[in-house]
Amino acid sequence: MAMPLRQSIKVATYLAEQKIRRRDKFPLIVELEPLFACNLACEGCGKIQHPAGVLKQRMPVAQAVGAVLESGAPMVSIAGGEPLMHPQIDEIVRQLVAKRKYVFLCTNAMLMRKKMDKFKPSPYFAFAVHIDGLRERHDESVAKEGVFDEAVEAIKEAKRRGFRVTTNSTFFNTDTPQTIVEVLNFLNDDLKVDEMMISPAYAYEKAPDQEHFLGVEQTRELFKKAFSGGNRARWRLNHSPLFLDFLEGKVDFPCTAWAIPNYSLFGWQRPCYLMSDGYVPTYRELIEETDWDKYGRGKDPRCDNCMAHCGYEPTAVLATMGSLKESLRAMRETVSGNRE
């Protein structure tokens, strides 16, 4: 796991505090969506399917920051839509960083070089650039030519300026072990991004393309082959060892959707950002009034093919903290990959 040591210590301390306080449900990271508008129309995303009036809305800074503080989560993933289209996104980031929240700004990078001057390098801030493959494959997934090249140049510029840069790659049933290896080798070895996050595509119900999402067995076979030959140990993957075991089918876990709650223009979304069973105005209502036990594989048919990080990475993290053996394993990988 390539998470910087400072961040690993803060998350471990936070988890220990939750255990001492006997809290059985708490957030690890908040998925914050301050807008739904985007400058791309990716086939696997359903956010821009909202009505035009909703796409014009922008979340006020105080509301965005207040939601994160209300939850108490140590980390924030700012998504959308394309968050760099928000006119006050830099202020949202600035205030969250001032509160010592670890902030990942998820972006397709089309506006990244133009907006970079609005941000300052910080150990609490990272650009998280969406990269789903090499040039042809990525541009096809986002339905626009030239996006891959712009993302690469934006990553290079951000690294040159001292920003922490991570990537987020989603893989579909059109991917092969070789296409995964190629893009992760490129990100890891050529661009030298700080960390990489990966996830099998989940059948997001509003996405225009419903034919290319992975099933459970497909996912396990795909990642088992991609991770072979020492790749998994070599890549700077921003995941717990147990989650990577999960992707390979070495272990299985229940979903822990409550640990990565989503807050958007509509409020707190239940149960997760991939499914919409209603919204509530407060984090407490989300936790206390959602029937979490009815979700997950074998419980809700919509969950049957899901192995997305938002539901299963938290389970892996909690399982790691509950095992001395797994904690030491994660610590070894953190220290070996640390570049704080």
Coordinates of C-alpha atoms in Angstrom, one line a residue:
M1 CA 0.0 0.0 0.0
A2 CA 1.6 3.3 -1.1
M3 CA -0.3 5.6 1.2
P4 CA 2.2 8.1 2.8
L5 CA 3.2 7.2 6.3
R6 CA 1.7 10.4 7.8
Q7 CA -1.7 9.7 6.3
S8 CA -1.5 6.0 7.4
I9 CA -0.8 7.1 10.9
K10 CA -3.7 9.5 11.0
V11 CA -6.1 6.9 9.6
A12 CA -4.9 4.3 12.1
T13 CA -5.3 6.7 15.0
Y14 CA -8.8 7.7 13.8
L15 CA -9.8 4.0 13.6
A16 CA -8.4 3.4 17.1
E17 CA -10.5 6.3 18.4
Q18 CA -13.6 4.8 16.9
K19 CA -12.9 1.5 18.6
I20 CA -12.3 3.2 22.0
R21 CA -15.6 5.1 21.6
R22 CA -17.4 1.8 20.7
R23 CA -18.7 3.2 17.4
D24 CA -19.8 0.5 15.1
K25 CA -20.4 2.7 12.0
F26 CA -18.2 5.6 11.0
P27 CA -16.8 7.1 7.8
L28 CA -13.3 6.5 6.5
I29 CA -13.7 8.9 3.5
V30 CA -16.6 11.1 2.3
E31 CA -17.5 11.1 -1.4
L32 CA -18.3 14.8 -1.9
E33 CA -20.1 15.8 -5.1
P34 CA -20.4 19.6 -5.1
L35 CA -21.9 19.5 -8.7
F36 CA -23.0 17.0 -11.3
A37 CA -22.0 18.9 -14.4
C38 CA -19.1 17.6 -16.5
N39 CA -17.2 18.6 -19.6
L40 CA -17.2 14.9 -20.8
A41 CA -19.8 12.3 -21.4
C42 CA -18.3 9.0 -20.3
E43 CA -20.4 5.9 -21.2
G44 CA -19.9 4.3 -17.8
C45 CA -21.2 7.4 -15.8
G46 CA -24.7 8.5 -15.1
K47 CA -24.2 11.7 -13.3
I48 CA -24.7 14.0 -16.3
Q49 CA -28.1 12.3 -17.0
H50 CA -29.6 14.7 -14.4
P51 CA -32.0 17.4 -15.7
A52 CA -30.4 20.6 -17.0
G53 CA -31.6 22.6 -14.0
V54 CA -29.7 20.2 -11.6
L55 CA -26.6 20.3 -13.8
K56 CA -26.4 24.1 -13.4
Q57 CA -26.4 23.9 -9.6
R58 CA -23.2 24.4 -7.6
M59 CA -22.9 23.5 -3.9
P60 CA -22.0 26.5 -1.6
V61 CA -18.6 26.3 0.0
A62 CA -20.0 26.4 3.6
Q63 CA -22.4 23.5 2.8
A64 CA -19.6 21.3 1.3
V65 CA -17.2 21.9 4.1
G66 CA -19.9 21.6 6.7
A67 CA -21.0 18.2 5.5
V68 CA -17.4 16.8 5.7
L69 CA -17.0 18.2 9.2
E70 CA -20.4 16.8 10.3
S71 CA -19.3 13.3 9.3
G72 CA -15.9 13.5 11.0
A73 CA -14.2 11.6 8.3
P74 CA -10.4 12.1 8.0
M75 CA -10.4 11.9 4.2
V76 CA -12.4 13.5 1.4
S77 CA -12.8 12.5 -2.3
I78 CA -14.2 15.4 -4.2
A79 CA -15.9 14.2 -7.4
G80 CA -18.9 15.1 -9.5
G81 CA -19.3 15.8 -12.4
E82 CA -16.1 17.5 -12.9
P83 CA -15.2 19.4 -9.7
L84 CA -12.8 21.8 -11.5
M85 CA -15.9 23.3 -13.1
H86 CA -17.0 24.5 -9.7
P87 CA -16.0 28.3 -9.5
Q88 CA -15.1 27.9 -5.8
I89 CA -13.5 24.5 -5.8
D90 CA -10.2 26.0 -4.7
E91 CA -11.8 27.5 -1.6
I92 CA -13.5 24.2 -0.7
V93 CA -10.1 22.5 -0.9
R94 CA -8.4 25.3 1.0
Q95 CA -10.8 25.1 3.9
L96 CA -10.7 21.3 4.1
V97 CA -6.9 21.2 4.0
A98 CA -6.9 23.9 6.8
K99 CA -8.9 21.4 8.9
R100 CA -6.2 18.8 8.1
K101 CA -8.5 16.6 6.1
Y102 CA -6.8 14.6 3.4
V103 CA -8.4 15.8 0.1
F104 CA -8.4 14.0 -3.2
L105 CA -9.7 16.1 -6.1
C106 CA -11.0 13.7 -8.7
T107 CA -10.7 15.1 -12.2
N108 CA -10.6 14.1 -15.9
A109 CA -7.7 16.7 -16.1
M110 CA -9.2 18.7 -19.0
L111 CA -9.2 21.8 -16.9
M112 CA -6.3 20.9 -14.6
R113 CA -3.5 22.9 -16.2
K114 CA -5.7 25.9 -16.5
K115 CA -6.8 25.8 -12.9
M116 CA -3.6 24.6 -11.2
D117 CA -2.5 28.1 -10.1
K118 CA -5.5 28.1 -7.8
F119 CA -4.1 25.3 -5.6
K120 CA -1.0 24.9 -3.5
P121 CA 1.0 21.7 -3.0
S122 CA 0.3 20.1 0.4
P123 CA 0.7 16.7 2.0
Y124 CA -3.0 17.0 2.6
F125 CA -4.0 17.5 -1.0
A126 CA -3.7 15.4 -4.2
F127 CA -5.1 15.6 -7.7
A128 CA -6.7 12.2 -8.5
V129 CA -6.7 11.9 -12.3
H130 CA -9.1 9.5 -14.0
I131 CA -7.2 7.2 -16.4
D132 CA -8.9 4.1 -17.8
G133 CA -6.3 2.9 -20.3
L134 CA -3.7 4.1 -22.7
R135 CA -4.5 6.7 -25.4
E136 CA -6.9 4.9 -27.6
R137 CA -8.7 2.9 -24.9
H138 CA -9.0 5.9 -22.5
D139 CA -10.3 8.3 -25.2
E140 CA -12.8 5.7 -26.3
S141 CA -14.0 5.4 -22.7
V142 CA -14.5 9.1 -22.3
A143 CA -15.9 9.5 -25.8
K144 CA -13.5 12.2 -26.8
E145 CA -10.1 12.3 -28.6
G146 CA -7.2 14.0 -27.0
V147 CA -8.3 13.6 -23.4
F148 CA -5.5 11.0 -22.6
D149 CA -2.8 13.3 -23.9
E150 CA -4.1 16.3 -22.0
A151 CA -4.3 14.2 -18.8
V152 CA -0.7 13.1 -19.2
E153 CA 0.6 16.6 -19.7
A154 CA -1.5 17.8 -16.7
I155 CA 0.0 15.1 -14.5
K156 CA 3.6 16.0 -15.6
E157 CA 3.0 19.6 -14.9
A158 CA 1.4 18.9 -11.5
K159 CA 4.4 16.7 -10.6
R160 CA 6.8 19.4 -11.7
R161 CA 5.1 21.9 -9.4
G162 CA 5.4 19.6 -6.4
F163 CA 1.8 18.4 -6.2
R164 CA 0.9 14.9 -5.1
V165 CA -0.8 13.1 -8.0
T166 CA -2.8 9.9 -7.8
T167 CA -4.8 8.1 -10.5
N168 CA -8.1 6.3 -10.5
S169 CA -8.7 3.6 -13.1
T170 CA -11.9 1.7 -13.7
F171 CA -11.8 -1.5 -15.7
F172 CA -14.6 -3.1 -17.7
N173 CA -15.2 -6.5 -19.3
T174 CA -13.6 -5.1 -22.5
D175 CA -10.3 -5.0 -20.6
T176 CA -7.8 -7.8 -20.5
P177 CA -4.9 -8.5 -18.1
Q178 CA -2.6 -7.1 -20.7
T179 CA -4.5 -3.8 -21.0
I180 CA -4.5 -3.4 -17.2
V181 CA -0.7 -4.2 -17.0
E182 CA 0.0 -1.7 -19.8
V183 CA -1.8 1.3 -18.3
L184 CA -0.6 0.6 -14.7
N185 CA 3.0 0.1 -15.9
F186 CA 2.7 3.4 -17.7
L187 CA 1.3 5.3 -14.7
N188 CA 3.7 3.6 -12.3
D189 CA 7.0 3.6 -14.3
D190 CA 6.7 6.3 -16.9
L191 CA 4.6 9.0 -15.3
K192 CA 5.6 8.0 -11.8
V193 CA 2.3 9.0 -10.1
D194 CA 2.3 8.8 -6.3
E195 CA -0.4 6.2 -6.0
M196 CA -2.9 4.4 -8.2
M197 CA -6.4 3.3 -7.3
I198 CA -8.2 0.6 -9.3
S199 CA -11.7 -0.7 -9.3
P200 CA -13.9 -3.1 -11.4
A201 CA -16.7 -1.2 -13.1
Y202 CA -20.0 -1.5 -11.3
A203 CA -23.3 -1.5 -13.2
Y204 CA -24.3 2.0 -12.4
E205 CA -28.0 2.1 -13.2
K206 CA -28.0 5.5 -14.9
A207 CA -25.0 4.9 -17.1
P208 CA -25.7 4.9 -20.9
D209 CA -23.5 1.8 -21.4
Q210 CA -24.9 -1.2 -19.5
E211 CA -23.2 -4.0 -21.5
H212 CA -19.6 -3.8 -20.3
F213 CA -19.7 -4.1 -16.5
L214 CA -17.7 -6.9 -14.9
G215 CA -19.2 -9.8 -13.0
V216 CA -17.6 -11.3 -9.8
E217 CA -15.9 -14.2 -11.5
Q218 CA -14.7 -12.1 -14.4
T219 CA -13.2 -9.6 -11.9
R220 CA -11.4 -12.2 -9.9
E221 CA -9.9 -13.8 -13.0
L222 CA -8.9 -10.5 -14.6
F223 CA -7.1 -9.2 -11.6
K224 CA -5.5 -12.5 -10.6
K225 CA -3.8 -12.6 -14.0
A226 CA -2.9 -8.9 -14.0
F227 CA -1.3 -9.1 -10.6
S228 CA 0.8 -12.1 -11.5
G229 CA 4.6 -12.0 -12.2
G230 CA 5.3 -9.6 -9.3
N231 CA 3.2 -6.7 -10.7
R232 CA 1.1 -6.3 -7.6
A233 CA 4.1 -5.9 -5.4
R234 CA 5.8 -3.5 -7.8
W235 CA 2.9 -1.1 -8.5
R236 CA 2.2 1.7 -6.1
L237 CA -1.4 0.8 -5.5
N238 CA -3.4 2.9 -3.0
H239 CA -5.2 -0.1 -1.5
S240 CA -4.9 -2.3 1.5
P241 CA -3.4 -5.7 0.8
L242 CA -6.6 -7.4 1.8
F243 CA -8.6 -5.5 -0.8
L244 CA -6.2 -6.6 -3.5
D245 CA -6.6 -10.2 -2.1
F246 CA -10.4 -9.6 -2.5
L247 CA -10.1 -8.6 -6.1
E248 CA -8.1 -11.7 -6.8
G249 CA -10.7 -13.9 -5.1
K250 CA -8.3 -15.0 -2.3
V251 CA -10.8 -13.7 0.3
D252 CA -14.4 -12.6 0.3
F253 CA -16.0 -9.8 2.3
P254 CA -19.4 -8.2 3.0
C255 CA -20.0 -4.7 1.8
T256 CA -19.4 -1.8 4.2
A257 CA -21.1 1.0 2.3
W258 CA -21.6 3.1 5.4
A259 CA -17.8 3.7 5.6
I260 CA -17.6 5.7 2.4
P261 CA -20.8 7.9 2.5
N262 CA -21.8 10.2 -0.4
Y263 CA -22.9 13.8 0.0
S264 CA -24.2 15.6 -3.1
L265 CA -26.5 18.5 -4.0
F266 CA -29.4 16.2 -2.9
G267 CA -28.0 15.5 0.5
W268 CA -26.6 12.2 2.0
Q269 CA -27.3 9.4 -0.5
R270 CA -28.3 6.0 0.7
P271 CA -26.7 3.5 0.6
C272 CA -23.8 4.5 -1.6
Y273 CA -22.9 6.7 -4.6
L274 CA -23.6 3.8 -7.0
M275 CA -27.1 3.2 -5.8
S276 CA -29.8 5.8 -5.0
D277 CA -32.5 4.7 -2.5
G278 CA -33.2 8.2 -1.3
Y279 CA -31.4 11.1 0.4
V280 CA -31.4 12.5 3.9
P281 CA -30.3 16.0 5.1
T282 CA -27.9 14.9 7.9
Y283 CA -25.2 12.3 8.3
R284 CA -26.8 11.0 11.5
E285 CA -30.0 10.3 9.7
L286 CA -28.0 8.4 7.0
I287 CA -26.3 6.2 9.5
E288 CA -29.2 5.7 11.9
E289 CA -32.1 5.4 9.5
T290 CA -30.6 3.3 6.7
D291 CA -31.2 -0.4 6.8
W292 CA -27.6 -1.4 6.0
D293 CA -28.2 -5.1 6.5
K294 CA -30.3 -5.3 3.4
Y295 CA -27.5 -4.4 1.0
G296 CA -24.7 -6.5 -0.4
R297 CA -24.3 -9.6 -2.5
G298 CA -26.9 -12.2 -1.8
K299 CA -29.2 -9.5 -0.2
D300 CA -30.0 -7.0 -2.9
P301 CA -29.8 -8.2 -6.6
R302 CA -28.3 -4.8 -7.6
C303 CA -25.3 -5.7 -5.5
D304 CA -24.6 -9.1 -6.9
N305 CA -21.9 -8.2 -9.3
C306 CA -20.4 -5.3 -7.3
M307 CA -16.8 -5.5 -6.1
A308 CA -16.2 -1.7 -6.2
H309 CA -13.7 -0.2 -3.7
C310 CA -16.4 2.1 -2.1
G311 CA -18.1 -1.0 -0.5
Y312 CA -15.2 -3.4 0.0
E313 CA -12.1 -1.4 0.6
P314 CA -13.5 -0.3 4.0
T315 CA -14.3 -3.9 5.0
A316 CA -10.7 -4.8 4.1
V317 CA -9.3 -1.9 6.1
L318 CA -11.4 -2.9 9.2
A319 CA -10.4 -6.5 8.8
T320 CA -6.7 -5.4 8.7
M321 CA -7.1 -3.4 11.9
G322 CA -8.7 -6.4 13.6
S323 CA -5.7 -8.7 12.8
L324 CA -2.2 -8.2 14.1
K325 CA -0.9 -10.3 11.2
E326 CA -2.6 -8.2 8.6
S327 CA -1.7 -5.0 10.3
L328 CA 1.9 -5.9 10.2
R329 CA 1.6 -6.9 6.6
A330 CA 0.0 -3.5 5.7
M331 CA 2.6 -1.7 7.7
R332 CA 5.4 -3.4 5.8
E333 CA 3.9 -2.4 2.5
T334 CA 3.3 1.1 3.6
V335 CA 6.9 1.6 4.8
S336 CA 8.4 0.0 1.7
G337 CA 6.3 2.2 -0.6
N338 CA 6.5 5.4 1.5
R339 CA 7.6 8.6 -0.2
E340 CA 6.4 11.2 2.2

